[in-house]
PDB file of C-alpha atoms and ligand atoms in Angstrom:
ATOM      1  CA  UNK A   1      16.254  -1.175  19.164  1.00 86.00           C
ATOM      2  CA  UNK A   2      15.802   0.553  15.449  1.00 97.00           C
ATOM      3  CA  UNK A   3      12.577  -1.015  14.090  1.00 98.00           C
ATOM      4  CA  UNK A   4      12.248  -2.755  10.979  1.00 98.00           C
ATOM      5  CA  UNK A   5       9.834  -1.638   8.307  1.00 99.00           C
ATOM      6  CA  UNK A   6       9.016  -3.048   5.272  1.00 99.00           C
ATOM      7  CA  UNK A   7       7.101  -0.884   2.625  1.00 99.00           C
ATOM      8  CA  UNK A   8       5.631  -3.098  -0.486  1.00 99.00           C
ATOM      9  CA  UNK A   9       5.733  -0.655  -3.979  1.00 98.00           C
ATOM     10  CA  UNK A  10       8.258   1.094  -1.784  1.00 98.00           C
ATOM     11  CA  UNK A  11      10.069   2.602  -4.843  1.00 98.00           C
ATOM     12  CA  UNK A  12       7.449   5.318  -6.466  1.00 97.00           C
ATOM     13  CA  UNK A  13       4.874   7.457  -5.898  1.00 96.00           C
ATOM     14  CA  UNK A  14       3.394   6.763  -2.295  1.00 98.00           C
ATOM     15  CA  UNK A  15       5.167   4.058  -1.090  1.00 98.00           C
ATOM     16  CA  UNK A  16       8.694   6.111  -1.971  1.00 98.00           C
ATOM     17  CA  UNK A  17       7.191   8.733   0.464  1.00 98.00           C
ATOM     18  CA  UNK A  18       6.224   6.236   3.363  1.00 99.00           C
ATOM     19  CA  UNK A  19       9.846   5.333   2.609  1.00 99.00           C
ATOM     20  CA  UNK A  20      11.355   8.152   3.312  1.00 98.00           C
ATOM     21  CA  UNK A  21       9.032   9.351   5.870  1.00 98.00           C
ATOM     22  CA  UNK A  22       9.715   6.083   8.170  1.00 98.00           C
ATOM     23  CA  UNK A  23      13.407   6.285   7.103  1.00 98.00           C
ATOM     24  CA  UNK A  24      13.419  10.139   8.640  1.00 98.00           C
ATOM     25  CA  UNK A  25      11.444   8.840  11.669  1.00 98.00           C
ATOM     26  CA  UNK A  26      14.289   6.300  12.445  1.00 98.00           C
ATOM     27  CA  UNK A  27      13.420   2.937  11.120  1.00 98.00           C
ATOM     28  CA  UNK A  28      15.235   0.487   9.444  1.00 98.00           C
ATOM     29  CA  UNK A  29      13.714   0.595   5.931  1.00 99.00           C
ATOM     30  CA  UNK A  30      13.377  -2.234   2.972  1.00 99.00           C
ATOM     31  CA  UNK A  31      11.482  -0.912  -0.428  1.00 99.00           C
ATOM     32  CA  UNK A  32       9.887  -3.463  -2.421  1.00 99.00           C
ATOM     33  CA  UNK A  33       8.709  -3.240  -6.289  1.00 98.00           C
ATOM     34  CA  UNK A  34       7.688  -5.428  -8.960  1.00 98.00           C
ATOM     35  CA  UNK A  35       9.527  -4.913 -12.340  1.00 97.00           C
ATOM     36  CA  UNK A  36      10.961  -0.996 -12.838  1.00 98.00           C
ATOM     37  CA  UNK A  37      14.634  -1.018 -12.145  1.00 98.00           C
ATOM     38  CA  UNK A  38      15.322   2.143 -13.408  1.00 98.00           C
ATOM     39  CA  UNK A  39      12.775   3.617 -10.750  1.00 98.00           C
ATOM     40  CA  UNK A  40      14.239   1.170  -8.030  1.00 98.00           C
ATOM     41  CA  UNK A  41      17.942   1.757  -9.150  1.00 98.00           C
ATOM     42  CA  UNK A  42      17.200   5.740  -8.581  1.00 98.00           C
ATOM     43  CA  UNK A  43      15.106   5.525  -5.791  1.00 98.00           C
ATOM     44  CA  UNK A  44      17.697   3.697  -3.982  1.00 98.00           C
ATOM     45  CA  UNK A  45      20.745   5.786  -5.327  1.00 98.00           C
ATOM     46  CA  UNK A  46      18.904   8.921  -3.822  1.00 98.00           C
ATOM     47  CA  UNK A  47      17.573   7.524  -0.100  1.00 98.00           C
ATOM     48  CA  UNK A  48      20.206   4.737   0.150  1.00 98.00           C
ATOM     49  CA  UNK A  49      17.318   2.400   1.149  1.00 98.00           C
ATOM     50  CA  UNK A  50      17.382  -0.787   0.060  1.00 98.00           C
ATOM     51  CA  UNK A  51      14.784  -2.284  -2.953  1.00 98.00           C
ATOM     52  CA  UNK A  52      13.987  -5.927  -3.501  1.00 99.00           C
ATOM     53  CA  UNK A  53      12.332  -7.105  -6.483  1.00 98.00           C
ATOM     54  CA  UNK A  54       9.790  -9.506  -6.676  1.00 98.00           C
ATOM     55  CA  UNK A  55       5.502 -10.001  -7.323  1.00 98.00           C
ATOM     56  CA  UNK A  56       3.701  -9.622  -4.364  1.00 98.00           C
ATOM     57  CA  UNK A  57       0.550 -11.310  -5.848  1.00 98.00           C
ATOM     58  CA  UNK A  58       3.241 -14.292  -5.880  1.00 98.00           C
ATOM     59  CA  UNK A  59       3.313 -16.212  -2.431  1.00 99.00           C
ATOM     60  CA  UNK A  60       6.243 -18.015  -3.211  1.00 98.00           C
ATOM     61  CA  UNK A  61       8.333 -15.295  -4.642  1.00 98.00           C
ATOM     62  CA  UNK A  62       7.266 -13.294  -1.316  1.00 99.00           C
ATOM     63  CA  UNK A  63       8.276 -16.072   0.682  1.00 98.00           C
ATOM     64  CA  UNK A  64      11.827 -15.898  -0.059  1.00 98.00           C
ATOM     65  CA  UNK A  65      11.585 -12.090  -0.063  1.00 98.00           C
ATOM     66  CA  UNK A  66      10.370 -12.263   3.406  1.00 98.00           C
ATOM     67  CA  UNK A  67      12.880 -14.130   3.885  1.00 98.00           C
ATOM     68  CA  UNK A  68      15.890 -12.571   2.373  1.00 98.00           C
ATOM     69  CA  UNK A  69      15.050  -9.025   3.960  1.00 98.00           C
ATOM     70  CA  UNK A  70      14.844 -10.870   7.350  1.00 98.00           C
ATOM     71  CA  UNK A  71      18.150 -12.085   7.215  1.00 98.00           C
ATOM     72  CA  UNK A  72      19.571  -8.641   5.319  1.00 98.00           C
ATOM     73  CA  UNK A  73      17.957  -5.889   7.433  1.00 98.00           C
ATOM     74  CA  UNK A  74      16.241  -7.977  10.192  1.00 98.00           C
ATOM     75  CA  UNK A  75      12.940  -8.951  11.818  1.00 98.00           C
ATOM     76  CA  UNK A  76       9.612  -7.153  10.444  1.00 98.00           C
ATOM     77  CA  UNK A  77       8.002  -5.028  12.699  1.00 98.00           C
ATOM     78  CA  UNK A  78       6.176  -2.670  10.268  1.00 99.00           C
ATOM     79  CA  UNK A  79       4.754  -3.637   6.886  1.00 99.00           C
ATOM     80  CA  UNK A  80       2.940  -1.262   5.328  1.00 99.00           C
ATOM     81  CA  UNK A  81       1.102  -2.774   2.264  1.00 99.00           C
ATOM     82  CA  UNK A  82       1.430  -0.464  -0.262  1.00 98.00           C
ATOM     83  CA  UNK A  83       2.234  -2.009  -3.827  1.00 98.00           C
ATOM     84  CA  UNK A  84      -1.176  -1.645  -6.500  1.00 97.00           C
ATOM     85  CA  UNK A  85      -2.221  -1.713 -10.144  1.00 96.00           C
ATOM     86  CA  UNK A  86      -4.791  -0.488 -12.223  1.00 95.00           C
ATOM     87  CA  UNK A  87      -6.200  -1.864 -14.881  1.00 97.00           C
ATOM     88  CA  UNK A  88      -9.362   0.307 -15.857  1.00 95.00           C
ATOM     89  CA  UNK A  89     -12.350  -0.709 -17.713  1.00 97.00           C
ATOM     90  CA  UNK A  90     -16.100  -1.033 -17.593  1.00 98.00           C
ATOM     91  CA  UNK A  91     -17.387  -4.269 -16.835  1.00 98.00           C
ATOM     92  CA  UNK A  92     -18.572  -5.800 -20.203  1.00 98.00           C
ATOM     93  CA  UNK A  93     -15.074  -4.824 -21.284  1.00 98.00           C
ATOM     94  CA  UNK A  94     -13.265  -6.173 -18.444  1.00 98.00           C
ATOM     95  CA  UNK A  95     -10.855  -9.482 -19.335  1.00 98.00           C
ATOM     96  CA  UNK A  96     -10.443 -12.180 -16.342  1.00 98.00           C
ATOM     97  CA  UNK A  97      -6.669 -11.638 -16.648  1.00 98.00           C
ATOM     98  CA  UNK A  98      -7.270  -7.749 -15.901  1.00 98.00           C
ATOM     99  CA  UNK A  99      -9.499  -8.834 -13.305  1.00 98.00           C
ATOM    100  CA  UNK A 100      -7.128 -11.588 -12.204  1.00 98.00           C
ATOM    101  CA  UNK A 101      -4.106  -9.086 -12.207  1.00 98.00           C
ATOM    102  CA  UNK A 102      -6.040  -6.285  -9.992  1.00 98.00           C
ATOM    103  CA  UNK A 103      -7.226  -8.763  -7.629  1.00 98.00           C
ATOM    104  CA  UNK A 104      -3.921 -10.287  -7.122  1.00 98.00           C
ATOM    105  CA  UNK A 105      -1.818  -7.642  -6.825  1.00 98.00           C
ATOM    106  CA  UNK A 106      -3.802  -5.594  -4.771  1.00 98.00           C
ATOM    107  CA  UNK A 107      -5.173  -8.244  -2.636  1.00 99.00           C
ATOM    108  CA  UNK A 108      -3.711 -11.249  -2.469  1.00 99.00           C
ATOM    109  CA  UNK A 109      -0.607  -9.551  -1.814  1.00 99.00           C
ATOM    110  CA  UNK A 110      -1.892  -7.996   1.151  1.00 99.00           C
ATOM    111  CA  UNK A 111      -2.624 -11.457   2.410  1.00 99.00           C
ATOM    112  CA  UNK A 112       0.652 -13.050   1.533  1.00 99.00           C
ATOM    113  CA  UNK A 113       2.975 -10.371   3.125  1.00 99.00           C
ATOM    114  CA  UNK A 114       0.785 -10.254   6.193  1.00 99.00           C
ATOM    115  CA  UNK A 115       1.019 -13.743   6.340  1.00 99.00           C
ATOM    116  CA  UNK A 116       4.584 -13.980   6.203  1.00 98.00           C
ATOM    117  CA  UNK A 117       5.143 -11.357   8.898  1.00 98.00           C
ATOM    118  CA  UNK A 118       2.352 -11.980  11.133  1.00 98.00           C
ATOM    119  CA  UNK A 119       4.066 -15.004  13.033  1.00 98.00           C
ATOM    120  CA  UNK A 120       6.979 -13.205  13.955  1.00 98.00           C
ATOM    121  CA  UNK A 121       4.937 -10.228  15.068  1.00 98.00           C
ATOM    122  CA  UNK A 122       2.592 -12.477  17.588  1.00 98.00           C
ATOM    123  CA  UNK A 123       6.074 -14.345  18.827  1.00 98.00           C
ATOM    124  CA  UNK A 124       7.581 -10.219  19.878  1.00 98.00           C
ATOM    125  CA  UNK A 125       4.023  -8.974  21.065  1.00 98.00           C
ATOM    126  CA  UNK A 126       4.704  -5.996  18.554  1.00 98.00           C
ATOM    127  CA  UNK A 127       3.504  -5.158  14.723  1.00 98.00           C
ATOM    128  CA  UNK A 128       2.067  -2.770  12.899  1.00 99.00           C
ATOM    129  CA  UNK A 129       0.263  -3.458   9.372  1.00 99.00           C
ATOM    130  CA  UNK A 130      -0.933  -0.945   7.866  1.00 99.00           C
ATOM    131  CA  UNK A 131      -2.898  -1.220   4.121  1.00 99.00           C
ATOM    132  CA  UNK A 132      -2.862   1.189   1.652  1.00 99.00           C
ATOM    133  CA  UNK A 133      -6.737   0.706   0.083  1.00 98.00           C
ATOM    134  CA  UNK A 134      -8.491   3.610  -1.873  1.00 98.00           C
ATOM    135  CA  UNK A 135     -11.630   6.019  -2.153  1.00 98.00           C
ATOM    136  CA  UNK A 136     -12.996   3.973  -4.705  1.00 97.00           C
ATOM    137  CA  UNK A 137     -13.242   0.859  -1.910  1.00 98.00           C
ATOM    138  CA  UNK A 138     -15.175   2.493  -0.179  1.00 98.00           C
ATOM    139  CA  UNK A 139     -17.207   4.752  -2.888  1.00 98.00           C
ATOM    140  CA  UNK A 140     -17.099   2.342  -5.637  1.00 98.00           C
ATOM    141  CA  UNK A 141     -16.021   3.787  -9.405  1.00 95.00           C
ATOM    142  CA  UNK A 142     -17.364   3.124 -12.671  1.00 96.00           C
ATOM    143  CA  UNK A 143     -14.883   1.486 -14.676  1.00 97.00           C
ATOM    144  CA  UNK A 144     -12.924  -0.272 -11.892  1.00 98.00           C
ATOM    145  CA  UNK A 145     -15.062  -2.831 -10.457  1.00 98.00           C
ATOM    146  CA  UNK A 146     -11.793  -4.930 -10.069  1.00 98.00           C
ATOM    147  CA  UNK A 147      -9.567  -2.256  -8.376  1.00 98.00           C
ATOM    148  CA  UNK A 148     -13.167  -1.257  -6.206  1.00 98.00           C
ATOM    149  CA  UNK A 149     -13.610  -4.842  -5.349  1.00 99.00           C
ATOM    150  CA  UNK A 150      -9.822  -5.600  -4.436  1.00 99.00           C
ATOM    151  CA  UNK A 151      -9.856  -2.234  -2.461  1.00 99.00           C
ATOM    152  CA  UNK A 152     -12.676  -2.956  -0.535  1.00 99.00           C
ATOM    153  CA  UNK A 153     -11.655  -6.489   0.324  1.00 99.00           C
ATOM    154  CA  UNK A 154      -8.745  -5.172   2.142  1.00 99.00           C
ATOM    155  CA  UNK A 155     -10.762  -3.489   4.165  1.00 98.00           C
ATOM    156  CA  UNK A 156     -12.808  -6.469   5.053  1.00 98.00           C
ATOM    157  CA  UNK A 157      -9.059  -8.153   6.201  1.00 99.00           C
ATOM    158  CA  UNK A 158      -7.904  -5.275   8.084  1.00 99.00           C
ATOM    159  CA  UNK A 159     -11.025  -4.950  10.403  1.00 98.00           C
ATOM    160  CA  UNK A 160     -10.793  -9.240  10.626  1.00 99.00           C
ATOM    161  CA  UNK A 161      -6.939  -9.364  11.492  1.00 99.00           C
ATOM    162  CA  UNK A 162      -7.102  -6.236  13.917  1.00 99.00           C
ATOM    163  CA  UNK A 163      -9.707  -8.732  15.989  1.00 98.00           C
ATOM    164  CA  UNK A 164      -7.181 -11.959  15.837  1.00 98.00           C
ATOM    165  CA  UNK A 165      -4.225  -9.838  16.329  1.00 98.00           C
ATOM    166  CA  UNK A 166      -5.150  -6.568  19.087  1.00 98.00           C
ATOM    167  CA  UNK A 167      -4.051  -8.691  22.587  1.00 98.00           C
ATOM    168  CA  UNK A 168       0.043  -9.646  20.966  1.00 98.00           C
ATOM    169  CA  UNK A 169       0.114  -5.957  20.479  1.00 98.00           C
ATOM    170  CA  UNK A 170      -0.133  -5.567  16.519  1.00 98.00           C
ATOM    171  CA  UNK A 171      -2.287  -3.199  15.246  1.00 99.00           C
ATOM    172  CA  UNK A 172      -4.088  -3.582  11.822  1.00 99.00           C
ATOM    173  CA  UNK A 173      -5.272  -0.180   9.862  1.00 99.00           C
ATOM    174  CA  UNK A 174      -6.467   0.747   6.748  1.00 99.00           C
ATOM    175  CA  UNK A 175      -5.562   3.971   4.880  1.00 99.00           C
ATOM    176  CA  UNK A 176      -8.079   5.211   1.985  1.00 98.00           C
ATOM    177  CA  UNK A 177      -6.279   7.892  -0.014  1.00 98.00           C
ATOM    178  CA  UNK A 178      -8.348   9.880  -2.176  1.00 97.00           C
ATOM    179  CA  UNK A 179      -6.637  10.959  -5.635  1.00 95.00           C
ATOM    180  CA  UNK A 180      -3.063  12.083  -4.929  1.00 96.00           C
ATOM    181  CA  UNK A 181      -0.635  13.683  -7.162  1.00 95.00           C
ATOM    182  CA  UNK A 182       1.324   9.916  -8.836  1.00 91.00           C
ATOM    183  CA  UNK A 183       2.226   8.349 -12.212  1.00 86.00           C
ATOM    184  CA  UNK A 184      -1.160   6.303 -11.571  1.00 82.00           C
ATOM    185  CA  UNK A 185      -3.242   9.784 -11.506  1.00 87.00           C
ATOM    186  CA  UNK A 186      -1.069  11.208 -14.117  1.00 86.00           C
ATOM    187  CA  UNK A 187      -2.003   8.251 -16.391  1.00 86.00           C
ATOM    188  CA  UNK A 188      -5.451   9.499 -15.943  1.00 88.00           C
ATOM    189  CA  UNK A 189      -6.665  11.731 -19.195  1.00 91.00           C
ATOM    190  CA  UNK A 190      -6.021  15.595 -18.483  1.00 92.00           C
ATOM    191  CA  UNK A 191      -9.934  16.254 -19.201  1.00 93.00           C
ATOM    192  CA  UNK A 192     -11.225  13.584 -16.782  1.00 91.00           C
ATOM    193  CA  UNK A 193      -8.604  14.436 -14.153  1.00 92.00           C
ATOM    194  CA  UNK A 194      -9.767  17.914 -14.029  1.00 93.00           C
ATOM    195  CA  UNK A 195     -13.220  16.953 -13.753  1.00 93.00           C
ATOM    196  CA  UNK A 196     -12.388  14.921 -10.772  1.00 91.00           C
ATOM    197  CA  UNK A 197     -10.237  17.715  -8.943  1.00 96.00           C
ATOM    198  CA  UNK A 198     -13.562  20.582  -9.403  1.00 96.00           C
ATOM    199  CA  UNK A 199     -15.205  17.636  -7.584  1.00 94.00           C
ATOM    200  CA  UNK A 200     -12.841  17.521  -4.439  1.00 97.00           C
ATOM    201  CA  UNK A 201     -13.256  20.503  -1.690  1.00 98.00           C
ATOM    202  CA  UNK A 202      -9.921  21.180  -1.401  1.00 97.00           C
ATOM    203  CA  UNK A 203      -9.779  21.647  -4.846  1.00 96.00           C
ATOM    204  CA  UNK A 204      -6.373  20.163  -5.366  1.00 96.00           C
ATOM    205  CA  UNK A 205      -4.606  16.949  -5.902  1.00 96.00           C
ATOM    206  CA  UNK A 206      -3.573  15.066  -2.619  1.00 97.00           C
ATOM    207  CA  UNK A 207       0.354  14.667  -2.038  1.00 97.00           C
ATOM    208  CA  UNK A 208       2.108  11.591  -1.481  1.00 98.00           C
ATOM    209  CA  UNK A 209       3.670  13.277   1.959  1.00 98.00           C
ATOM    210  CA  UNK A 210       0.284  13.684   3.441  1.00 98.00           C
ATOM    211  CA  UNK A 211      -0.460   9.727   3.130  1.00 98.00           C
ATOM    212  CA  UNK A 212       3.265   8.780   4.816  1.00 98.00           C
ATOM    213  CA  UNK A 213       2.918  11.621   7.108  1.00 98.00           C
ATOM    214  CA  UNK A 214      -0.439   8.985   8.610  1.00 98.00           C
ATOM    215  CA  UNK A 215       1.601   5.777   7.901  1.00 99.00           C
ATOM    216  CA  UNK A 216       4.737   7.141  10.175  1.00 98.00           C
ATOM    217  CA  UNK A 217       2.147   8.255  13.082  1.00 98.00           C
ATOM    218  CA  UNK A 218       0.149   4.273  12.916  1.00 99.00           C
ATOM    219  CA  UNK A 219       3.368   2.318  12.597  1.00 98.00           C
ATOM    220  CA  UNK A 220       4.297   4.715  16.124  1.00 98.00           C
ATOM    221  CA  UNK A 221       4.053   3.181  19.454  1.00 97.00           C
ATOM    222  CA  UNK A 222       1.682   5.990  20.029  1.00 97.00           C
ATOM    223  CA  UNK A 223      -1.172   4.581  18.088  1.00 98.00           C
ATOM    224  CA  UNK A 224      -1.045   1.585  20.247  1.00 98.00           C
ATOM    225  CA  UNK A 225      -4.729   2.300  20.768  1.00 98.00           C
ATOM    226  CA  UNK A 226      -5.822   2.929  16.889  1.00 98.00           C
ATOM    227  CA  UNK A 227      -7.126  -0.767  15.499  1.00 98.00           C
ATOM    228  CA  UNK A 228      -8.820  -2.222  13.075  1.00 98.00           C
ATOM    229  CA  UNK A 229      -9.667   1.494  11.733  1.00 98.00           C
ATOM    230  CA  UNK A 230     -10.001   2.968   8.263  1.00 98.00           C
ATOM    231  CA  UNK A 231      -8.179   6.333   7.572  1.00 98.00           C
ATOM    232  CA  UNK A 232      -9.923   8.117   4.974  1.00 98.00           C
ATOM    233  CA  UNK A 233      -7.655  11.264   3.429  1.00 98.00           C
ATOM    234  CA  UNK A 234      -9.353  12.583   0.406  1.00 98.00           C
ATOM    235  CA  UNK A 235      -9.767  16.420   0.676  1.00 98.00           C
ATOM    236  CA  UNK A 236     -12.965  16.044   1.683  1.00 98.00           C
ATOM    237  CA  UNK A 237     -14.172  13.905  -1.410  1.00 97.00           C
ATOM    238  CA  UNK A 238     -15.645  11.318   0.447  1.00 97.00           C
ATOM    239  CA  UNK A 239     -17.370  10.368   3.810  1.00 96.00           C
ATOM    240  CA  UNK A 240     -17.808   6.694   4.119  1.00 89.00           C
TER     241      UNK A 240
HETATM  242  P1  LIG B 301       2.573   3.852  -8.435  1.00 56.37           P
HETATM  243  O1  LIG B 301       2.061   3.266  -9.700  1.00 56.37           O
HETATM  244  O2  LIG B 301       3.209   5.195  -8.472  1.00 56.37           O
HETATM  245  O3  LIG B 301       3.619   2.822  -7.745  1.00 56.37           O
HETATM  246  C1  LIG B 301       3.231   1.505  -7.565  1.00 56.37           C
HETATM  247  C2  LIG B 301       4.296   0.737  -6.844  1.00 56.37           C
HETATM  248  O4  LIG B 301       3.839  -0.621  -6.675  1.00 56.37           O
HETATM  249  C3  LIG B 301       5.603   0.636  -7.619  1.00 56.37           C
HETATM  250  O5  LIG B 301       6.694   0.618  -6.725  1.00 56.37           O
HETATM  251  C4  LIG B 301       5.471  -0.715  -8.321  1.00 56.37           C
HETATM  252  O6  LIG B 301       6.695  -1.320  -8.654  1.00 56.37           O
HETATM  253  C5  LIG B 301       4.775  -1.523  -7.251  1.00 56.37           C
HETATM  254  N1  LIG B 301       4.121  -2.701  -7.822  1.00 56.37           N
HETATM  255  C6  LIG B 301       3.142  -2.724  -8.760  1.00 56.37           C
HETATM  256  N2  LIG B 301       2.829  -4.012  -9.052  1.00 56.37           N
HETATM  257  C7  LIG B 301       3.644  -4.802  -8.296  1.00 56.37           C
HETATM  258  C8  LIG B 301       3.808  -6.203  -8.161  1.00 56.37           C
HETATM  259  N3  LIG B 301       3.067  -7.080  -8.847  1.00 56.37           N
HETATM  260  N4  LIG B 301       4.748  -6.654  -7.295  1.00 56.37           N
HETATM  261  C9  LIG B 301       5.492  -5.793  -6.576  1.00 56.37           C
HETATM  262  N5  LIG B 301       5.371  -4.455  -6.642  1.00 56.37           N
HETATM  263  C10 LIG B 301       4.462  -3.968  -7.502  1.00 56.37           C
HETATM  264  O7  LIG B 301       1.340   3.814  -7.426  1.00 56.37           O
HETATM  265  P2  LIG B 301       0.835   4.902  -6.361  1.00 56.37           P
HETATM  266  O8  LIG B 301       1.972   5.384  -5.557  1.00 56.37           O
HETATM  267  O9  LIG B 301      -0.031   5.864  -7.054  1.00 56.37           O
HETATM  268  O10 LIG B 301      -0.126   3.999  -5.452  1.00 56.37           O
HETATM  269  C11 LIG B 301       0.341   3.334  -4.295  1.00 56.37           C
HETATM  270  C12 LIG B 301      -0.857   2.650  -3.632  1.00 56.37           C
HETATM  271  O11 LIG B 301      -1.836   3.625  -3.286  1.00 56.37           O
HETATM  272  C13 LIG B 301      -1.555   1.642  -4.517  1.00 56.37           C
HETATM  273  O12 LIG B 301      -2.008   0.562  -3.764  1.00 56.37           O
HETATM  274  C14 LIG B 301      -2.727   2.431  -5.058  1.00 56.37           C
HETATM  275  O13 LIG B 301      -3.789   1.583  -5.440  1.00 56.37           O
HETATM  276  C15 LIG B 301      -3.080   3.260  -3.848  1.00 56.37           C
HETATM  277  N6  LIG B 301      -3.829   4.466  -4.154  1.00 56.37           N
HETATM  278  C16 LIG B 301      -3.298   5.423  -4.970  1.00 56.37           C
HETATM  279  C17 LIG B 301      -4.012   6.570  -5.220  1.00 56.37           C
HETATM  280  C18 LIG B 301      -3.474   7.657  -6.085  1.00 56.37           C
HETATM  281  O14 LIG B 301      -4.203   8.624  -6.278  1.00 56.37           O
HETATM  282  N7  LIG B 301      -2.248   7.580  -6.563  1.00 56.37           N
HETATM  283  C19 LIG B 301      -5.349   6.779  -4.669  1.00 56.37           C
HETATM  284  C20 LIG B 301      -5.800   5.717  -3.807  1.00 56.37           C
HETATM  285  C21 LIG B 301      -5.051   4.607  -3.571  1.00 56.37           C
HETATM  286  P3  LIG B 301       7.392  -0.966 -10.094  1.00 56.37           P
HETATM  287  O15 LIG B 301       7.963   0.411  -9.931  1.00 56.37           O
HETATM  288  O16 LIG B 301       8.417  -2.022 -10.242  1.00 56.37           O
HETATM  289  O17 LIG B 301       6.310  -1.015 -11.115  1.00 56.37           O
END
């Protein structure tokens, strides 16, 4: 039977190419996003996959999401938490709602989607979660300690839910892209960006293909075996 997957931020950048990467690899796809219409409206128009809008920092609001795609495109059997924020500053600059807003959607949301799905994954015997955390989890960067911290905590709950999850045949990964080519890198400043790509081997940008080109191989029965791991793909930037 066609597989479900779900991918949260499903509409730009990354998570548009995990959607169309799963979507070519025969799943059933539902795109998530938080607020950008115009994004969700074209997205759609173009891959004919649908987009549902709501905050995935929100439990409730996911709840019903859950829900809704559930009963509109069926049972989840691959959620790939995708959706993030940025909201950059040093420390001593840093507001609690910026910290707040990082931490939420970044994190929380990874534990309210999983949450949702998880049940119904343990009831089949089948799932695949896979979390979409960052270089600077595992390296740390100066002038996100709330994006580092969030990052890294999904890590944390990605090793811990692989354990409670490995014998009902869901498998829990982490993916850690390093800096690929998005509106969140383009926001950076030219001068700093290019600074950061002399400091990557590869000496380029990564591309949002190579990141679902990982997601459509864990969510594949294939990687039945791959648990609890953290997939670093960064050009070489960093070895954690
Ligand atoms: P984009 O900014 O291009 O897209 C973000 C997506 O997340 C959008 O679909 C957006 O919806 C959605 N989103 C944001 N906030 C919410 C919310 N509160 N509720 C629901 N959906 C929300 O991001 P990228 O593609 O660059 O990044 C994708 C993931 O990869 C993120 O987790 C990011 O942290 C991570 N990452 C990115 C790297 C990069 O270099 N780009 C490097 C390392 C990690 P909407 O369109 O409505 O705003």
């Amino acid at each position: 039977m066609t597989k479900v997957a779900v991918v949260t931020g499903g509409t730009r950048g990354i998570g548009a190419a995990i959607c169309e990467a799963l979507d070519k690899a025969g799943y059933k796809v539902a795109a998530t996003y938080g607020g950008n219409d115009e994004a969700a409206k074209k997205f759609t128009e173009k891959t004919g996959i649908p987009a549902y809008k709501f905050d995935v920092g929100n439990f409730d609001e996911c709840k019903e999401a859950v829900a809704k795609i559930v009963e509109e495109v069926g049972p989840v059997d691959v959620l790939i938490n995708n959706a993030g924020i940025t909201r950059d500053a040093f420390l001593h600059k840093t507001t609690p709602k910026h910290w707040h807003d990082v931490v939420q959607t970044n994190l929380d949301s990874v534990f309210n989607m999983s949450r949702l799905v998880i049940e119904g994954m343990r009831e089949r015997g089948f799932g695949r979660i896979v979390n979409i955390s960052s270089i600077n989890g595992q390296s740390g960067q100066a002038g996100q300690t709330n994006y580092s911290a969030a990052k890294a905590g999904i890590l944390g709950f990605t090793k811990a839910l692989a354990q409670e999850s490995a014998s009902k045949g869901i498998t829990v990964n982490a993916i850690a892209p390093g800096y690929i080519e998005t509106e969140m890198v383009r926001a950076i400043a030219p001068e700093i960006l290019s600074k950061i790509v002399e400091k990557i081997p590869v000496k380029r940008l990564g591309k949002a293909e190579e990141i679902a080109a990982m997601v459509v191989f864990l969510a594949s029965d294939q990687a039945g075996f791959a648990t609890g791991a953290t997939f670093a793909i960064n050009g070489g930037q960093y070895f954690a």
